[in-house]
Tab-separated table of C-alpha atoms in Angstrom:
chain	number	residue	atom	x	y	z
A	24	MET	CA	118.948	97.932	84.880
A	25	LEU	CA	118.644	95.103	85.428
A	26	GLN	CA	120.299	91.789	82.909
A	27	GLY	CA	119.005	88.916	84.422
A	28	ASP	CA	121.353	85.888	84.591
A	29	PRO	CA	123.254	85.614	80.439
A	30	THR	CA	122.440	82.255	81.503
A	31	PHE	CA	118.670	82.269	81.052
A	32	LYS	CA	117.998	83.184	78.012
A	33	PRO	CA	113.975	82.901	78.208
A	34	ALA	CA	113.416	85.787	81.564
A	35	ALA	CA	116.047	87.692	80.523
A	36	LEU	CA	116.036	91.221	79.812
A	37	THR	CA	118.550	93.693	77.871
A	38	ARG	CA	119.185	97.145	80.115
A	39	ASN	CA	117.233	99.001	77.293
A	40	GLU	CA	114.256	96.364	77.781
A	41	VAL	CA	114.257	97.161	81.342
A	42	LYS	CA	114.604	100.804	81.558
A	43	THR	CA	111.600	100.928	78.202
A	44	ILE	CA	109.393	98.913	81.132
A	45	LEU	CA	109.983	101.064	84.140
A	46	SER	CA	110.195	105.150	82.240
A	47	ARG	CA	113.430	106.753	83.672
A	48	ARG	CA	113.450	109.436	85.948
A	49	PHE	CA	115.345	111.767	88.333
A	50	PRO	CA	115.901	111.616	91.481
A	51	VAL	CA	115.665	107.755	91.789
A	52	ALA	CA	117.418	105.118	89.825
A	53	LEU	CA	116.197	101.346	89.360
A	54	ALA	CA	118.924	100.111	88.663
A	55	LEU	CA	119.897	96.169	88.892
A	56	SER	CA	123.297	94.798	87.830
A	57	ALA	CA	124.834	90.675	86.697
A	58	PHE	CA	126.217	90.082	90.708
A	59	LEU	CA	129.538	93.009	90.603
A	60	SER	CA	132.841	90.819	91.571
A	61	GLY	CA	136.584	90.627	92.420
A	62	ALA	CA	138.753	92.591	94.828
A	63	ILE	CA	137.446	96.541	96.796
A	64	LEU	CA	139.304	98.349	98.615
A	65	LEU	CA	138.658	101.724	100.782
A	66	PHE	CA	141.266	103.654	102.521
A	67	ALA	CA	142.315	103.783	105.908
A	68	ALA	CA	139.898	104.936	109.033
A	69	SER	CA	139.314	107.658	111.560
A	70	GLY	CA	137.103	109.488	113.074
A	71	CYS	CA	136.776	113.204	113.309
A	72	ALA	CA	137.758	114.951	115.871
A	73	GLY	CA	135.652	117.270	118.413
A	74	ALA	CA	132.022	115.510	116.229
A	75	SER	CA	128.995	116.500	118.060
A	76	PRO	CA	127.344	113.107	118.862
A	77	ALA	CA	124.490	112.260	117.184
A	78	PRO	CA	121.075	111.214	118.754
A	79	ALA	CA	120.806	107.721	119.574
A	80	ALA	CA	118.416	105.951	116.468
A	81	PRO	CA	116.203	103.292	116.693
A	82	LYS	CA	117.111	99.701	115.085
A	83	GLY	CA	116.637	99.551	111.522
A	84	PHE	CA	116.923	103.194	111.516
A	85	PHE	CA	119.318	103.554	109.091
A	86	GLY	CA	119.006	101.757	105.338
A	87	ILE	CA	120.355	102.085	101.991
A	88	GLY	CA	119.189	101.859	98.626
A	89	PRO	CA	121.868	100.976	94.970
A	90	GLN	CA	121.775	101.068	92.218
A	91	THR	CA	123.150	98.403	91.611
A	92	SER	CA	123.131	95.080	92.828
A	93	VAL	CA	124.679	93.948	96.652
A	94	THR	CA	127.673	91.714	96.176
A	95	ASP	CA	129.534	90.137	99.642
A	96	ARG	CA	131.498	92.838	99.606
A	97	ASP	CA	129.359	95.528	99.810
A	98	ALA	CA	127.059	93.972	102.485
A	99	GLU	CA	130.266	94.338	104.227
A	100	TYR	CA	130.630	98.035	104.347
A	101	MET	CA	127.363	98.307	104.389
A	102	LYS	CA	126.693	96.262	107.642
A	103	ALA	CA	130.101	97.185	109.174
A	104	GLY	CA	128.848	101.583	108.616
A	105	GLY	CA	126.209	100.912	110.478
A	106	ILE	CA	123.098	100.397	107.839
A	107	GLU	CA	120.727	97.478	108.811
A	108	THR	CA	118.105	97.422	105.269
A	109	ILE	CA	118.452	97.643	101.703
A	110	ARG	CA	116.125	99.415	99.594
A	111	TYR	CA	115.908	97.225	96.637
A	112	PRO	CA	113.054	97.404	93.414
A	113	LEU	CA	111.188	93.758	92.783
A	114	ILE	CA	110.801	94.486	88.770
A	115	TRP	CA	107.782	92.207	87.922
A	116	ALA	CA	108.655	93.252	84.334
A	117	ALA	CA	112.002	91.316	85.357
A	118	ILE	CA	110.797	88.352	86.942
A	119	GLN	CA	108.279	87.690	84.810
A	120	PRO	CA	109.026	88.640	81.400
A	121	THR	CA	106.263	86.417	79.697
A	122	ARG	CA	102.682	85.297	80.430
A	123	SER	CA	103.965	81.739	80.273
A	124	GLY	CA	107.210	81.617	81.134
A	125	GLY	CA	107.156	81.160	84.604
A	126	TYR	CA	109.371	83.116	87.889
A	127	ASN	CA	113.271	83.753	86.744
A	128	TRP	CA	114.010	85.234	90.325
A	129	GLU	CA	118.072	85.209	89.479
A	130	SER	CA	118.084	88.909	89.445
A	131	PHE	CA	116.556	89.725	93.157
A	132	ASP	CA	118.327	86.256	94.826
A	133	PRO	CA	121.384	87.384	95.355
A	134	VAL	CA	120.725	90.505	96.424
A	135	VAL	CA	118.464	88.843	99.490
A	136	SER	CA	121.327	86.072	100.333
A	137	ALA	CA	124.609	88.695	100.537
A	138	ALA	CA	122.246	90.958	102.638
A	139	ALA	CA	121.641	87.580	104.780
A	140	ARG	CA	124.458	86.497	105.027
A	141	HIS	CA	126.074	90.014	106.439
A	142	GLY	CA	122.404	90.245	109.282
A	143	LEU	CA	120.449	93.088	107.074
A	144	THR	CA	117.009	92.731	106.382
A	145	VAL	CA	115.339	93.357	102.459
A	146	LEU	CA	112.353	95.653	102.156
A	147	PRO	CA	111.561	95.090	98.628
A	148	PHE	CA	109.047	97.546	96.833
A	149	VAL	CA	107.022	95.667	93.863
A	150	VAL	CA	107.082	98.066	90.541
A	151	GLY	CA	106.924	97.702	86.415
A	152	THR	CA	104.271	95.484	85.320
A	153	PRO	CA	105.182	93.467	82.205
A	154	PRO	CA	105.085	93.625	77.977
A	155	TRP	CA	103.166	91.115	77.995
A	156	LEU	CA	100.514	93.218	79.960
A	157	SER	CA	101.118	96.802	79.247
A	158	ILE	CA	103.032	98.388	76.822
A	159	LYS	CA	103.827	101.221	79.488
A	160	GLY	CA	104.965	99.197	82.550
A	161	THR	CA	104.254	102.325	84.095
A	162	LYS	CA	100.357	101.565	83.918
A	163	LEU	CA	98.392	100.238	87.245
A	164	PRO	CA	97.602	96.356	86.571
A	165	ILE	CA	94.387	97.118	88.107
A	166	ASP	CA	92.341	97.377	84.695
A	167	SER	CA	91.689	93.889	83.619
A	168	ALA	CA	90.684	90.653	85.405
A	169	ALA	CA	93.789	89.048	83.231
A	170	ALA	CA	96.480	91.800	85.407
A	171	ARG	CA	94.759	91.450	88.609
A	172	THR	CA	95.541	87.810	88.459
A	173	ALA	CA	98.905	88.167	87.118
A	174	TRP	CA	100.054	90.966	89.737
A	175	THR	CA	97.341	88.829	93.196
A	176	GLN	CA	99.823	85.355	91.793
A	177	PHE	CA	102.706	86.938	91.583
A	178	LEU	CA	102.334	89.343	94.635
A	179	GLU	CA	101.852	85.205	96.230
A	180	ALA	CA	104.354	84.113	95.160
A	181	ALA	CA	107.447	86.459	96.253
A	182	VAL	CA	105.799	86.680	99.699
A	183	LYS	CA	105.947	82.252	99.286
A	184	ARG	CA	109.865	83.263	98.122
A	185	TYR	CA	110.666	85.315	100.166
A	186	GLY	CA	108.749	85.724	103.521
A	187	PRO	CA	109.073	83.934	106.868
A	188	GLY	CA	109.073	80.182	106.075
A	189	GLY	CA	109.937	80.939	102.375
A	190	GLU	CA	110.980	79.039	99.755
A	191	PHE	CA	114.320	80.732	98.749
A	192	TRP	CA	115.294	80.302	102.832
A	193	ALA	CA	115.450	77.155	102.551
A	194	THR	CA	116.726	76.102	99.271
A	195	HIS	CA	120.058	78.290	100.786
A	196	ALA	CA	120.253	76.810	104.353
A	197	PRO	CA	123.517	75.200	105.848
A	198	GLY	CA	123.971	71.810	103.875
A	199	VAL	CA	120.987	72.644	100.743
A	200	VAL	CA	122.920	75.274	98.922
A	201	GLN	CA	125.874	73.992	97.210
A	202	TYR	CA	126.962	76.664	94.490
A	203	GLU	CA	127.403	79.543	96.590
A	204	PRO	CA	127.369	80.315	100.346
A	205	ALA	CA	124.849	79.361	102.501
A	206	ILE	CA	122.911	81.217	104.852
A	207	PRO	CA	123.005	80.332	108.376
A	208	THR	CA	120.763	82.661	109.258
A	209	PRO	CA	118.097	83.916	107.357
A	210	GLN	CA	116.327	87.159	107.641
A	211	PRO	CA	112.736	86.595	105.850
A	212	ILE	CA	111.272	89.916	104.027
A	213	ARG	CA	108.049	90.992	106.471
A	214	THR	CA	107.688	94.179	105.218
A	215	TRP	CA	106.771	94.937	101.231
A	216	GLN	CA	106.651	98.232	99.606
A	217	ILE	CA	103.314	98.354	96.618
A	218	TRP	CA	104.954	100.435	93.955
A	219	ASN	CA	106.982	102.913	93.415
A	220	GLU	CA	105.946	106.989	93.435
A	221	ALA	CA	102.936	106.327	92.816
A	222	ASN	CA	102.673	110.392	92.268
A	223	PHE	CA	104.802	110.477	89.885
A	224	PHE	CA	104.100	109.651	85.929
A	225	TYR	CA	107.508	108.241	85.772
A	226	PHE	CA	106.695	105.366	88.233
A	227	ALA	CA	103.061	105.214	87.780
A	228	TYR	CA	100.095	106.600	84.628
A	229	PRO	CA	98.248	107.743	85.234
A	230	ALA	CA	99.560	108.792	88.577
A	231	THR	CA	95.609	109.200	90.045
A	232	PRO	CA	95.041	108.531	94.136
A	233	GLN	CA	92.147	106.253	93.107
A	234	ARG	CA	94.625	103.806	90.575
A	235	TYR	CA	96.738	103.953	93.695
A	236	ALA	CA	94.383	102.565	95.708
A	237	ARG	CA	93.244	99.977	93.691
A	238	LEU	CA	96.011	98.333	93.135
A	239	LEU	CA	96.867	98.350	96.713
A	240	LYS	CA	92.916	96.720	98.060
A	241	LEU	CA	94.450	94.261	95.858
A	242	SER	CA	97.542	93.563	97.320
A	243	THR	CA	97.351	93.881	100.780
A	244	PRO	CA	95.098	91.128	100.921
A	245	VAL	CA	97.352	88.520	99.357
A	246	ILE	CA	100.724	89.095	101.382
A	247	LYS	CA	98.689	89.391	104.478
A	248	ARG	CA	97.466	85.431	103.180
A	249	VAL	CA	99.988	84.341	102.983
A	250	ASP	CA	101.427	86.145	105.768
A	251	PRO	CA	99.746	87.678	108.411
A	252	THR	CA	102.831	88.983	110.364
A	253	ALA	CA	103.079	91.501	106.839
A	254	LYS	CA	103.594	95.309	107.210
A	255	VAL	CA	102.750	96.552	104.014
A	256	ILE	CA	103.470	100.423	103.609
A	257	LEU	CA	102.353	103.328	100.325
A	258	SER	CA	104.788	103.632	98.318
A	259	GLY	CA	106.915	106.820	98.392
A	260	LEU	CA	105.836	109.285	96.744
A	261	PHE	CA	107.370	112.546	95.408
A	262	GLY	CA	107.892	115.070	97.926
A	263	ARG	CA	107.083	117.825	94.678
A	264	PRO	CA	106.397	116.156	91.339
A	265	SER	CA	106.076	119.388	88.765
A	266	PRO	CA	104.310	118.210	86.501
A	267	LYS	CA	99.803	118.270	87.421
A	268	GLU	CA	97.354	115.384	87.734
A	269	PRO	CA	97.349	113.425	85.659
A	270	LYS	CA	101.133	113.421	85.474
A	271	GLY	CA	101.944	114.540	88.940
A	272	MET	CA	100.581	115.238	92.878
A	273	PRO	CA	102.287	116.657	95.496
A	274	ALA	CA	103.059	113.643	98.241
A	275	ALA	CA	101.197	115.606	101.350
A	276	GLN	CA	98.223	116.402	98.408
A	277	PHE	CA	98.270	113.027	96.915
A	278	LEU	CA	97.850	111.414	100.580
A	279	GLU	CA	95.269	113.387	101.921
A	280	ALA	CA	93.289	112.174	98.839
A	281	ILE	CA	94.158	107.761	99.601
A	282	TYR	CA	92.179	108.611	102.906
A	283	ARG	CA	89.162	110.552	101.266
A	284	ILE	CA	88.626	106.607	100.136
A	285	PRO	CA	86.507	105.009	102.480
A	286	GLY	CA	87.966	101.898	104.777
A	287	ILE	CA	91.354	102.081	103.378
A	288	LYS	CA	92.962	102.767	106.408
A	289	ARG	CA	93.012	99.377	107.112
A	290	TYR	CA	95.279	98.361	103.697
A	291	PHE	CA	97.944	99.618	104.671
A	292	ASP	CA	100.334	99.423	107.791
A	293	GLY	CA	103.040	102.365	107.162
A	294	VAL	CA	103.121	106.036	104.996
A	295	ALA	CA	106.571	106.870	102.645
A	296	LEU	CA	107.790	109.649	101.415
A	297	HIS	CA	110.553	110.709	98.950
A	298	PRO	CA	111.513	114.322	99.965
A	299	TYR	CA	114.149	115.223	97.249
A	300	ALA	CA	114.706	119.252	98.278
A	301	VAL	CA	117.054	121.373	97.000
A	302	ASP	CA	118.369	121.496	101.168
A	303	THR	CA	117.413	119.886	105.129
A	304	GLU	CA	115.693	123.346	105.438
A	305	SER	CA	112.940	121.786	101.992
A	306	LEU	CA	113.142	118.692	103.011
A	307	GLU	CA	111.820	119.589	107.033
A	308	GLU	CA	108.703	121.570	105.267
A	309	LEU	CA	107.807	118.716	102.886
A	310	VAL	CA	108.031	115.694	105.437
A	311	GLU	CA	106.551	117.509	108.039
A	312	GLU	CA	103.950	118.963	106.237
A	313	PHE	CA	103.627	115.217	104.884
A	314	HIS	CA	103.482	113.954	108.592
A	315	GLU	CA	100.322	116.981	109.115
A	316	VAL	CA	98.492	114.421	106.793
A	317	THR	CA	98.625	110.934	109.467
A	318	VAL	CA	97.772	112.801	112.358
A	319	ALA	CA	94.554	115.348	111.006
A	320	ASN	CA	93.607	111.721	109.328
A	321	HIS	CA	93.539	110.176	112.967
A	322	ASP	CA	96.367	107.759	111.202
A	323	PRO	CA	98.715	106.576	113.614
A	324	VAL	CA	101.047	105.103	111.572
A	325	PRO	CA	104.517	105.585	111.223
A	326	LEU	CA	106.491	107.481	108.356
A	327	TYR	CA	109.408	105.659	106.721
A	328	ILE	CA	112.045	107.643	104.037
A	329	THR	CA	112.173	105.410	101.868
A	330	GLU	CA	114.529	108.029	99.360
A	331	MET	CA	116.707	110.987	100.212
A	332	GLY	CA	119.616	112.183	98.413
A	333	TRP	CA	122.157	114.766	97.463
A	334	GLY	CA	125.106	115.114	94.744
A	335	SER	CA	128.310	115.838	94.824
A	336	GLN	CA	128.894	117.143	91.550
A	337	ASN	CA	129.132	120.664	91.764
A	338	ASP	CA	126.165	121.274	89.087
A	339	PHE	CA	123.856	123.091	91.317
A	340	ASN	CA	122.663	125.184	88.400
A	341	THR	CA	121.750	122.418	86.574
A	342	VAL	CA	120.131	120.194	89.522
A	343	ALA	CA	119.276	121.391	92.362
A	344	PHE	CA	120.363	117.827	94.478
A	345	GLU	CA	123.769	118.862	92.879
A	346	GLN	CA	125.623	120.846	96.192
A	347	GLY	CA	130.078	119.223	95.596
A	348	PRO	CA	130.716	116.816	97.652
A	349	GLN	CA	131.208	119.338	100.784
A	350	GLY	CA	127.091	120.748	100.421
A	351	GLN	CA	126.326	116.804	99.733
A	352	VAL	CA	128.540	115.978	103.627
A	353	LYS	CA	126.287	119.110	104.652
A	354	GLU	CA	123.007	118.196	104.245
A	355	LEU	CA	123.154	114.897	104.742
A	356	LYS	CA	125.063	115.819	108.468
A	357	ALA	CA	122.118	118.144	107.987
A	358	ALA	CA	118.648	115.885	107.129
A	359	TYR	CA	119.608	113.341	109.418
A	360	SER	CA	120.483	115.413	112.276
A	361	TYR	CA	116.510	116.424	112.404
A	362	LEU	CA	115.019	113.848	111.505
A	363	LEU	CA	117.448	112.013	114.052
A	364	GLU	CA	115.816	114.879	116.651
A	365	ASN	CA	111.911	114.498	116.013
A	366	ARG	CA	111.819	110.976	115.073
A	367	ALA	CA	110.292	110.992	118.012
A	368	LYS	CA	106.903	113.496	116.893
A	369	LEU	CA	106.621	112.154	112.673
A	370	ASP	CA	107.049	108.602	114.380
A	371	LEU	CA	109.849	107.799	111.942
A	372	LYS	CA	110.763	104.489	111.227
A	373	SER	CA	113.451	104.262	109.456
A	374	VAL	CA	115.740	106.529	105.635
A	375	TYR	CA	117.187	105.000	103.096
A	376	TRP	CA	120.179	107.157	102.119
A	377	PHE	CA	119.992	107.339	97.906
A	378	SER	CA	122.120	105.596	97.004
A	379	TRP	CA	125.428	103.537	98.110
A	380	LYS	CA	127.370	104.244	94.313
A	381	ASP	CA	127.509	106.441	91.670
A	382	LEU	CA	125.744	105.582	87.934
A	383	THR	CA	126.286	107.190	85.294
A	384	GLU	CA	124.002	106.809	82.404
A	385	SER	CA	120.424	107.369	84.622
A	386	CYS	CA	118.833	109.773	86.124
A	387	SER	CA	120.275	113.496	86.582
A	388	PHE	CA	121.823	113.218	89.897
A	389	CYS	CA	122.750	109.697	90.617
A	390	ASP	CA	126.251	109.212	88.965
A	391	SER	CA	127.366	112.170	91.995
A	392	VAL	CA	124.190	110.690	95.147
A	393	GLY	CA	125.905	107.823	95.944
A	394	LEU	CA	128.650	107.177	99.123
A	395	PHE	CA	130.702	105.906	97.487
A	396	GLN	CA	132.170	106.490	93.897
A	397	GLY	CA	130.805	104.052	90.979
A	398	GLY	CA	132.702	100.734	89.649
A	399	GLU	CA	133.640	97.740	91.561
A	400	ARG	CA	136.156	99.557	94.132
A	401	PHE	CA	135.584	101.278	97.268
A	402	HIS	CA	136.146	104.976	97.055
A	403	ALA	CA	134.504	106.307	100.111
A	404	LYS	CA	133.235	110.652	99.609
A	405	PRO	CA	133.578	113.163	102.227
A	406	ALA	CA	129.857	112.347	102.489
A	407	TRP	CA	130.213	108.009	103.861
A	408	ARG	CA	133.254	109.859	106.520
A	409	ALA	CA	130.276	111.908	107.687
A	410	PHE	CA	127.059	109.153	107.466
A	411	VAL	CA	129.334	106.542	109.567
A	412	GLN	CA	129.711	109.295	112.534
A	413	ILE	CA	125.578	109.537	112.589
A	414	THR	CA	125.063	106.165	112.674
A	415	HIS	CA	128.249	105.119	115.043
A	416	GLY	CA	129.398	102.843	112.511
A	417	ARG	CA	133.159	102.116	111.068
A	418	LEU	CA	134.883	103.350	107.257
A	419	ARG	CA	135.593	99.337	106.140
A	420	PRO	CA	134.417	96.184	107.748
């Protein structure tokens, strides 16, 4: 989890405090960490002969969801490998841990900075109610005037900082920034994702469409008032959580219930799904079912897969998403093949693999879901080679 800049004592959160705020869960880790450093190595690059070329992808199709902060070396490898965008948590509780302490952006700035220097964009998902508003970070900030005001002020500040013409870009321009490499070409954030897995109690409780719709109605007008060109997409919805309402609701059912709320369509520009499944066949069922909801409601918004992944440990009997190293490769290839071949029918805009590197002491399969092993050095798995074949990128910078 994120720890703030250790020199910034008033706003820094400990790992356990942020874990408490966000209520860890599988299958995703909201892990932020201090800036990684050091030399990074990778094995020699070579392609696999005889591999069938994957269908061409549109710009911005290939994304990644890191579990730790992103260094310049990470961004170099991502760019070389064909990744174009990074999905990353913008944790309100970490940015504003006290009511009167202002905003400390030092946990999020390094990711935006490293990404921009290498021509990558960032998709933030905004999440995590701070403890001065609720003892549970999973409680959506909609139940009091104070919570609603604080939330909208935070969103406004975030868009003003990272959106087009934002203060972050002004302060990191060549000739202005002094203590880190400048950003010659800004990569402003233009798409914002509101919350994470709002249909699952690990991130939202109670997990009801009506409560989430209220949050959406608060959020979108603020974002678009600051940046009229901005896009707002729904929380990535966990495909089929096992708990029942109010702890969980299947993604397609949750989306259908959102559409039943009068006038709701004008508050979002895209829908998002986390189709975690035992295999690609099950993933296809989740994606088709979810897409059919938008079709049935005559809403031609694009679809984003903002999390997708399988683990490389041989622990299938314990964690269904862990298929072993070759199983990870098999499902990665099959899933991307299906999504690329059907992207026009699905109006699929982007797919984010979760995750970049393994992270221990996190969710139940986060320790094996990466394309690389954990740590500062780059120890690639077979899945990285398979991924790069699909993106037509390179194994290393």
